[in-house]
Amino acid sequence: MNRRNFLSLGLSAVAISSLAPSLLSAKTAEEATTFVKGTAWRAASKTEDAIKAVFGSSATETKKVKIKAPDIAENGAVIPVTVESKLAGSKVAIFQDANPESTVAIFTVPANGIIDYSIRIKMQKTGTVTAVVEAGGKLYSASKEVKVTIGGCGG
Amino acid sequence: MAKTRIKAKEKKGVVTVKALAKHDMLSIQEANRAKKAVNFITMMKAESAGAVVFQMESTQFLSKNPYVKFSFPGKAGDNLTFTWVDLDGKTQSDTVEIK
């Protein structure tokens, strides 16, 4: 756990330090784009590619992962998504296929952790939200289509 | 940035945490349209009783003032420290006691 913590600190430190010259100042769209394109899982635009970038392989549909999201999102800027699983997973990730890049968030689950995460996401248009859990070297996934009436990225 | 609002409650050995971070979370598209700097939280983590109990790497697709809810085995009386890091390298750390 300590090592994971340290490693991920190192990862974010590397990501941030690669933008070193303007470390403490506001980022331009260009710098942000460079940051996003710099990591495979951040850059992947298709859900399948993103899953491979995060986990290293593709997932299998299963009932062991539950994803909760509204059928219709009144506000595309705030879409509540919940992932639940009784699996002893080590990594959980949420993807969607309505925005320029697919990955939304990656959770690193500590030992004895409980997989029950809720977050609120943005979707530009109607799309499918996919949750993938990695447990014991295998991938499990579940997805849900969310209809978006008003886009979530500011228009 | 402003403090993160955190609620941490224990029930039967499981602590449920709801955290609301204050952050504009401007995606690249939104920032371009609003002509502001891009900035969004890239990582959030929480620690309790000396161990990391929650860790999430995030993208520009989390909503403004990101809300997260998560659970972990823990007990009331312990502290919970919630930290986030954003694209600019800023961090915000807040601690509450688990009820």
Short mmCIF file of C-alpha atoms in Angstrom, two decimals:
data_model
loop_
_atom_site.label_atom_id
_atom_site.label_comp_id
_atom_site.label_asym_id
_atom_site.label_seq_id
_atom_site.Cartn_x
_atom_site.Cartn_y
_atom_site.Cartn_z
CA MET A 1 0.00 0.00 0.00
CA ASN A 2 2.82 2.31 0.88
CA ARG A 3 4.58 1.46 -2.34
CA ARG A 4 1.44 2.03 -4.38
CA ASN A 5 0.98 5.33 -2.65
CA PHE A 6 4.57 6.30 -3.30
CA LEU A 7 4.43 5.13 -6.90
CA SER A 8 1.29 7.08 -7.66
CA LEU A 9 2.75 10.15 -5.97
CA GLY A 10 5.75 9.66 -8.18
CA LEU A 11 3.51 9.33 -11.23
CA SER A 12 1.66 12.55 -10.56
CA ALA A 13 4.91 14.28 -9.68
CA VAL A 14 6.35 13.19 -13.01
CA ALA A 15 3.23 14.31 -14.85
CA ILE A 16 3.36 17.67 -13.16
CA SER A 17 7.10 18.12 -13.39
CA SER A 18 7.00 17.46 -17.12
CA LEU A 19 5.22 20.81 -17.32
CA ALA A 20 7.92 22.20 -15.03
CA PRO A 21 8.57 25.67 -16.47
CA SER A 22 5.09 26.90 -15.60
CA LEU A 23 4.59 24.67 -12.59
CA LEU A 24 2.80 27.14 -10.41
CA SER A 25 1.06 29.18 -13.04
CA ALA A 26 -2.16 28.67 -14.91
CA LYS A 27 -2.12 26.17 -17.71
CA THR A 28 -2.95 27.09 -21.25
CA ALA A 29 -5.14 24.86 -23.33
CA GLU A 30 -2.01 23.75 -25.14
CA GLU A 31 -0.21 22.70 -21.99
CA ALA A 32 -3.31 20.92 -20.74
CA THR A 33 -3.59 19.12 -24.07
CA THR A 34 0.05 18.11 -23.84
CA PHE A 35 -0.59 16.77 -20.35
CA VAL A 36 -3.61 14.83 -21.53
CA LYS A 37 -1.93 13.40 -24.63
CA GLY A 38 1.17 12.55 -22.60
CA THR A 39 -0.36 9.59 -20.82
CA ALA A 40 -1.82 6.71 -22.79
CA TRP A 41 -4.88 6.24 -20.61
CA ARG A 42 -5.65 9.94 -20.61
CA ALA A 43 -5.24 10.25 -24.36
CA ALA A 44 -7.25 7.26 -25.57
CA SER A 45 -10.45 8.38 -27.21
CA LYS A 46 -12.22 5.05 -27.72
CA THR A 47 -13.39 3.19 -24.63
CA GLU A 48 -11.78 -0.06 -25.81
CA ASP A 49 -8.40 1.59 -26.32
CA ALA A 50 -8.68 3.32 -22.99
CA ILE A 51 -9.44 0.03 -21.20
CA LYS A 52 -6.36 -1.52 -22.80
CA ALA A 53 -4.27 1.48 -21.81
CA VAL A 54 -5.42 1.35 -18.20
CA PHE A 55 -5.49 -2.39 -17.58
CA GLY A 56 -3.50 -3.97 -20.39
CA SER A 57 -6.29 -6.10 -21.86
CA SER A 58 -9.99 -6.01 -22.70
CA ALA A 59 -12.83 -6.67 -20.33
CA THR A 60 -15.66 -9.18 -19.99
CA GLU A 61 -19.25 -8.21 -19.25
CA THR A 62 -20.39 -9.58 -15.95
CA LYS A 63 -23.07 -9.29 -13.33
CA LYS A 64 -20.39 -8.94 -10.67
CA VAL A 65 -19.99 -5.25 -11.37
CA LYS A 66 -22.91 -2.91 -10.91
CA ILE A 67 -23.02 0.48 -12.52
CA LYS A 68 -25.67 3.01 -11.65
CA ALA A 69 -26.30 6.08 -13.76
CA PRO A 70 -29.45 7.93 -14.80
CA ASP A 71 -31.25 6.81 -17.97
CA ILE A 72 -31.65 10.43 -18.93
CA ALA A 73 -29.37 13.14 -17.66
CA GLU A 74 -31.16 16.46 -17.37
CA ASN A 75 -27.86 18.21 -16.96
CA GLY A 76 -24.94 16.82 -18.93
CA ALA A 77 -22.54 18.69 -16.70
CA VAL A 78 -23.49 16.74 -13.61
CA ILE A 79 -24.20 13.07 -14.14
CA PRO A 80 -24.00 10.91 -11.01
CA VAL A 81 -22.33 7.56 -11.62
CA THR A 82 -21.89 4.79 -9.06
CA VAL A 83 -19.78 1.65 -9.37
CA GLU A 84 -20.32 -1.21 -6.94
CA SER A 85 -18.79 -4.64 -6.79
CA LYS A 86 -18.29 -7.35 -4.22
CA LEU A 87 -15.15 -8.48 -6.05
CA ALA A 88 -11.82 -8.08 -4.27
CA GLY A 89 -10.71 -5.69 -6.95
CA SER A 90 -7.47 -3.79 -7.07
CA LYS A 91 -8.34 -1.22 -9.69
CA VAL A 92 -11.60 0.27 -10.90
CA ALA A 93 -12.01 2.62 -13.82
CA ILE A 94 -14.86 4.53 -15.39
CA PHE A 95 -15.05 5.32 -19.09
CA GLN A 96 -17.50 6.95 -21.43
CA ASP A 97 -17.63 7.36 -25.16
CA ALA A 98 -19.25 10.78 -25.49
CA ASN A 99 -16.23 12.98 -24.82
CA PRO A 100 -12.96 13.51 -26.74
CA GLU A 101 -11.09 11.13 -24.45
CA SER A 102 -12.66 8.09 -22.92
CA THR A 103 -11.22 7.62 -19.44
CA VAL A 104 -12.96 9.54 -16.68
CA ALA A 105 -11.41 8.25 -13.48
CA ILE A 106 -9.26 5.43 -12.13
CA PHE A 107 -9.57 4.23 -8.55
CA THR A 108 -6.77 2.31 -6.91
CA VAL A 109 -8.41 0.09 -4.32
CA PRO A 110 -6.40 -0.54 -1.16
CA ALA A 111 -6.19 -4.04 0.33
CA ASN A 112 -9.47 -4.73 2.20
CA GLY A 113 -10.98 -1.94 0.21
CA ILE A 114 -14.66 -1.75 -0.60
CA ILE A 115 -15.70 -1.10 -4.17
CA ASP A 116 -18.53 1.37 -3.83
CA TYR A 117 -17.61 4.62 -5.52
CA SER A 118 -19.81 7.49 -6.62
CA ILE A 119 -18.71 10.47 -8.62
CA ARG A 120 -20.33 13.06 -10.85
CA ILE A 121 -19.16 13.35 -14.43
CA LYS A 122 -19.66 15.45 -17.54
CA MET A 123 -20.82 14.12 -20.86
CA GLN A 124 -21.03 16.16 -24.02
CA LYS A 125 -23.76 14.07 -25.55
CA THR A 126 -25.61 10.80 -25.20
CA GLY A 127 -23.20 7.95 -24.67
CA THR A 128 -22.34 4.78 -22.83
CA VAL A 129 -20.65 4.83 -19.45
CA THR A 130 -18.55 1.76 -18.75
CA ALA A 131 -17.10 0.64 -15.43
CA VAL A 132 -14.27 -1.89 -15.34
CA VAL A 133 -12.97 -3.70 -12.27
CA GLU A 134 -9.71 -5.61 -12.18
CA ALA A 135 -9.71 -8.46 -9.71
CA GLY A 136 -7.29 -11.35 -9.53
CA GLY A 137 -5.81 -10.51 -12.89
CA LYS A 138 -9.17 -10.61 -14.68
CA LEU A 139 -11.31 -7.75 -15.87
CA TYR A 140 -15.02 -7.39 -15.24
CA SER A 141 -17.17 -4.69 -16.67
CA ALA A 142 -20.65 -3.24 -16.81
CA SER A 143 -22.05 -0.42 -18.87
CA LYS A 144 -25.06 1.85 -19.05
CA GLU A 145 -26.34 4.15 -21.73
CA VAL A 146 -27.00 7.69 -20.56
CA LYS A 147 -29.09 9.99 -22.71
CA VAL A 148 -27.94 13.58 -22.46
CA THR A 149 -30.37 16.31 -23.40
CA ILE A 150 -28.12 19.31 -22.79
CA GLY A 151 -24.40 18.83 -23.36
CA GLY A 152 -22.08 18.84 -20.38
CA CYS A 153 -18.97 20.57 -21.61
CA GLY A 154 -20.39 24.07 -21.64
CA GLY A 155 -22.72 23.74 -24.59
CA MET B 1 -8.80 26.88 -3.05
CA ALA B 2 -11.60 26.56 -0.56
CA LYS B 3 -11.83 23.73 1.90
CA THR B 4 -13.23 20.40 0.82
CA ARG B 5 -16.48 19.58 2.59
CA ILE B 6 -16.22 16.11 4.07
CA LYS B 7 -18.71 13.90 5.85
CA ALA B 8 -17.37 10.66 7.27
CA LYS B 9 -19.66 8.32 9.17
CA GLU B 10 -19.05 4.85 10.50
CA LYS B 11 -21.72 2.20 10.52
CA LYS B 12 -21.00 -1.39 11.53
CA GLY B 13 -17.29 -1.12 10.84
CA VAL B 14 -17.66 0.52 7.46
CA VAL B 15 -16.93 4.20 7.05
CA THR B 16 -18.77 6.01 4.28
CA VAL B 17 -17.22 9.26 3.15
CA LYS B 18 -18.81 11.95 1.06
CA ALA B 19 -16.47 14.68 -0.07
CA LEU B 20 -17.26 17.81 -2.03
CA ALA B 21 -14.21 19.58 -3.37
CA LYS B 22 -14.41 23.17 -4.53
CA HIS B 23 -12.84 23.36 -7.95
CA ASP B 24 -13.90 24.80 -11.29
CA MET B 25 -12.70 21.73 -13.15
CA LEU B 26 -12.37 23.48 -16.46
CA SER B 27 -11.93 21.04 -19.29
CA ILE B 28 -9.89 22.05 -22.30
CA GLN B 29 -13.04 22.81 -24.30
CA GLU B 30 -14.69 24.80 -21.53
CA ALA B 31 -11.57 26.80 -20.86
CA ASN B 32 -11.21 27.68 -24.51
CA ARG B 33 -14.80 28.84 -24.69
CA ALA B 34 -14.57 30.87 -21.47
CA LYS B 35 -11.06 32.07 -22.32
CA LYS B 36 -9.78 30.97 -18.94
CA ALA B 37 -6.87 28.75 -18.00
CA VAL B 38 -7.48 25.03 -18.11
CA ASN B 39 -7.38 23.44 -14.72
CA PHE B 40 -8.86 20.30 -13.24
CA ILE B 41 -8.17 17.97 -10.38
CA THR B 42 -5.90 15.15 -11.49
CA MET B 43 -5.72 13.07 -8.33
CA MET B 44 -7.60 12.66 -5.09
CA LYS B 45 -6.70 10.52 -2.15
CA ALA B 46 -7.78 9.89 1.39
CA GLU B 47 -5.89 8.49 4.34
CA SER B 48 -7.04 7.19 7.66
CA ALA B 49 -5.18 5.57 10.53
CA GLY B 50 -1.94 5.75 8.60
CA ALA B 51 -3.13 3.97 5.46
CA VAL B 52 -4.38 5.14 2.09
CA VAL B 53 -8.06 4.21 1.95
CA PHE B 54 -9.01 5.89 -1.27
CA GLN B 55 -7.13 6.92 -4.36
CA MET B 56 -8.48 8.20 -7.63
CA GLU B 57 -6.84 9.66 -10.70
CA SER B 58 -9.22 11.90 -12.52
CA THR B 59 -9.65 13.68 -15.79
CA GLN B 60 -11.26 16.84 -17.05
CA PHE B 61 -14.56 14.98 -17.22
CA LEU B 62 -15.48 15.21 -13.59
CA SER B 63 -18.18 17.75 -12.82
CA LYS B 64 -17.46 21.18 -11.39
CA ASN B 65 -17.03 21.04 -7.61
CA PRO B 66 -16.38 17.32 -7.81
CA TYR B 67 -18.28 15.09 -5.49
CA VAL B 68 -16.99 11.69 -4.50
CA LYS B 69 -18.42 9.05 -2.25
CA PHE B 70 -16.48 6.01 -1.14
CA SER B 71 -16.38 3.45 1.67
CA PHE B 72 -13.72 1.60 3.56
CA PRO B 73 -13.42 -0.55 6.68
CA GLY B 74 -12.67 1.80 9.56
CA LYS B 75 -13.89 3.13 12.87
CA ALA B 76 -15.32 6.24 14.39
CA GLY B 77 -12.86 8.43 16.20
CA ASP B 78 -10.14 7.97 13.61
CA ASN B 79 -9.18 10.88 11.41
CA LEU B 80 -9.73 11.06 7.69
CA THR B 81 -7.47 13.27 5.58
CA PHE B 82 -8.66 14.07 2.09
CA THR B 83 -6.23 15.52 -0.43
CA TRP B 84 -6.52 16.58 -4.03
CA VAL B 85 -3.92 17.68 -6.57
CA ASP B 86 -4.71 19.62 -9.71
CA LEU B 87 -3.12 20.30 -13.09
CA ASP B 88 -1.36 23.41 -11.79
CA GLY B 89 0.28 21.40 -9.07
CA LYS B 90 -1.83 22.87 -6.30
CA THR B 91 -2.88 20.64 -3.45
CA GLN B 92 -5.64 20.96 -0.90
CA SER B 93 -5.74 18.79 2.18
CA ASP B 94 -8.48 18.64 4.80
CA THR B 95 -8.93 16.46 7.85
CA VAL B 96 -12.09 15.46 9.68
CA GLU B 97 -12.85 13.04 12.45
CA ILE B 98 -14.91 10.01 11.51
CA LYS B 99 -18.19 10.10 13.41
#
